[in-house]
Coordinates of C-alpha atoms in Angstrom, one line a residue:
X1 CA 41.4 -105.0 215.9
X2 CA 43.9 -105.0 218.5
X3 CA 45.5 -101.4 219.8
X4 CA 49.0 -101.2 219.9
X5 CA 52.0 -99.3 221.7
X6 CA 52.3 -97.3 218.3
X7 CA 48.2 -96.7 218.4
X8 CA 48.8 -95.9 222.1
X9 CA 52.0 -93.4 221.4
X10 CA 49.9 -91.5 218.3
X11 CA 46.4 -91.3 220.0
X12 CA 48.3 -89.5 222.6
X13 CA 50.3 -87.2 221.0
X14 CA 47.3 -86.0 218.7
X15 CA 45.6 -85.3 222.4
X16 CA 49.1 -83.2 223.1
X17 CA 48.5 -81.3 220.1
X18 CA 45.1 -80.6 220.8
X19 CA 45.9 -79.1 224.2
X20 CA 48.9 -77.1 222.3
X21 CA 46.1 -76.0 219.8
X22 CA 43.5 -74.9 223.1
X23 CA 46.4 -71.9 223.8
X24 CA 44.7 -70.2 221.1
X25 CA 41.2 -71.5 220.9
X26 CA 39.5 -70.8 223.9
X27 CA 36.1 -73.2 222.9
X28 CA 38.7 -75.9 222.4
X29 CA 40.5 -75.2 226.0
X30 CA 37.0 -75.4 227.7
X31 CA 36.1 -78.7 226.3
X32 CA 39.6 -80.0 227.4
X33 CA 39.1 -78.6 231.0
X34 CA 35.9 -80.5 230.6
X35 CA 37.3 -83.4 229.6
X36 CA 39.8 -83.1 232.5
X37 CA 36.9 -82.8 235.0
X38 CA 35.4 -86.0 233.4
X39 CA 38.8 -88.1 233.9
X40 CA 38.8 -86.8 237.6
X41 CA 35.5 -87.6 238.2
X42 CA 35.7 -91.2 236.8
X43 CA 39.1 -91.9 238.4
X44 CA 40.6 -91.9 234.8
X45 CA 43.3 -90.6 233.2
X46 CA 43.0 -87.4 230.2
X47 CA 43.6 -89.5 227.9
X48 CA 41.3 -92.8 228.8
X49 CA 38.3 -90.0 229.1
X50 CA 39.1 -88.5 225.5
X51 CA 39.2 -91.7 223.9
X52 CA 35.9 -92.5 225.7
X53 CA 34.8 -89.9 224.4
X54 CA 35.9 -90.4 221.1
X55 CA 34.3 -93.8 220.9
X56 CA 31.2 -92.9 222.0
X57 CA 30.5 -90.1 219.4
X58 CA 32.4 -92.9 216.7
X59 CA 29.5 -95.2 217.6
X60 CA 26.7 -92.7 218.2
X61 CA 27.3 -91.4 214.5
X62 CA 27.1 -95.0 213.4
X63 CA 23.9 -95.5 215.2
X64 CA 22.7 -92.5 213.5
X65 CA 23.8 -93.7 209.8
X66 CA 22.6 -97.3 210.6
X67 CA 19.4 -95.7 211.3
X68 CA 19.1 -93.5 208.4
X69 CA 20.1 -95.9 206.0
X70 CA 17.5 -99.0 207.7
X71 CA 14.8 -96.0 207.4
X72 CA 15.5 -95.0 203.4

């Protein structure tokens, strides 16, 4: 599967509308400062660091089901 400019362009703005959303949710706005933090620390940008994020809970949950469903 190959990532596009349009992946790209909406990945990003659902990240801008998360940080819009954290005005009002403080839990949310401390896991974006951490987040931030993480990106500063790796030398990444916001966004790379949420989408590593994001793909290593996508694949931990996949572990998790692979497992469960191997163990049934």
């Amino acid at each position: 599967m190959s990532i596009t400019e349009a992946d790209d362009e909406q990945f990003m703005k659902m990240v801008d509308e998360m940080v819009m959303s954290a005005e009002s949710d403080s839990e949310l706005a401390e896991g974006l400062k951490w987040i931030d933090m993480q990106a500063r620390r790796n030398g990444v940008t916001f966004y790379e660091m949420a989408l590593i994020i994001l793909k290593k809970h996508v694949a931990e949950k996949r572990a998790k089901e692979w497992l469960k469903a191997r163990t049934a």
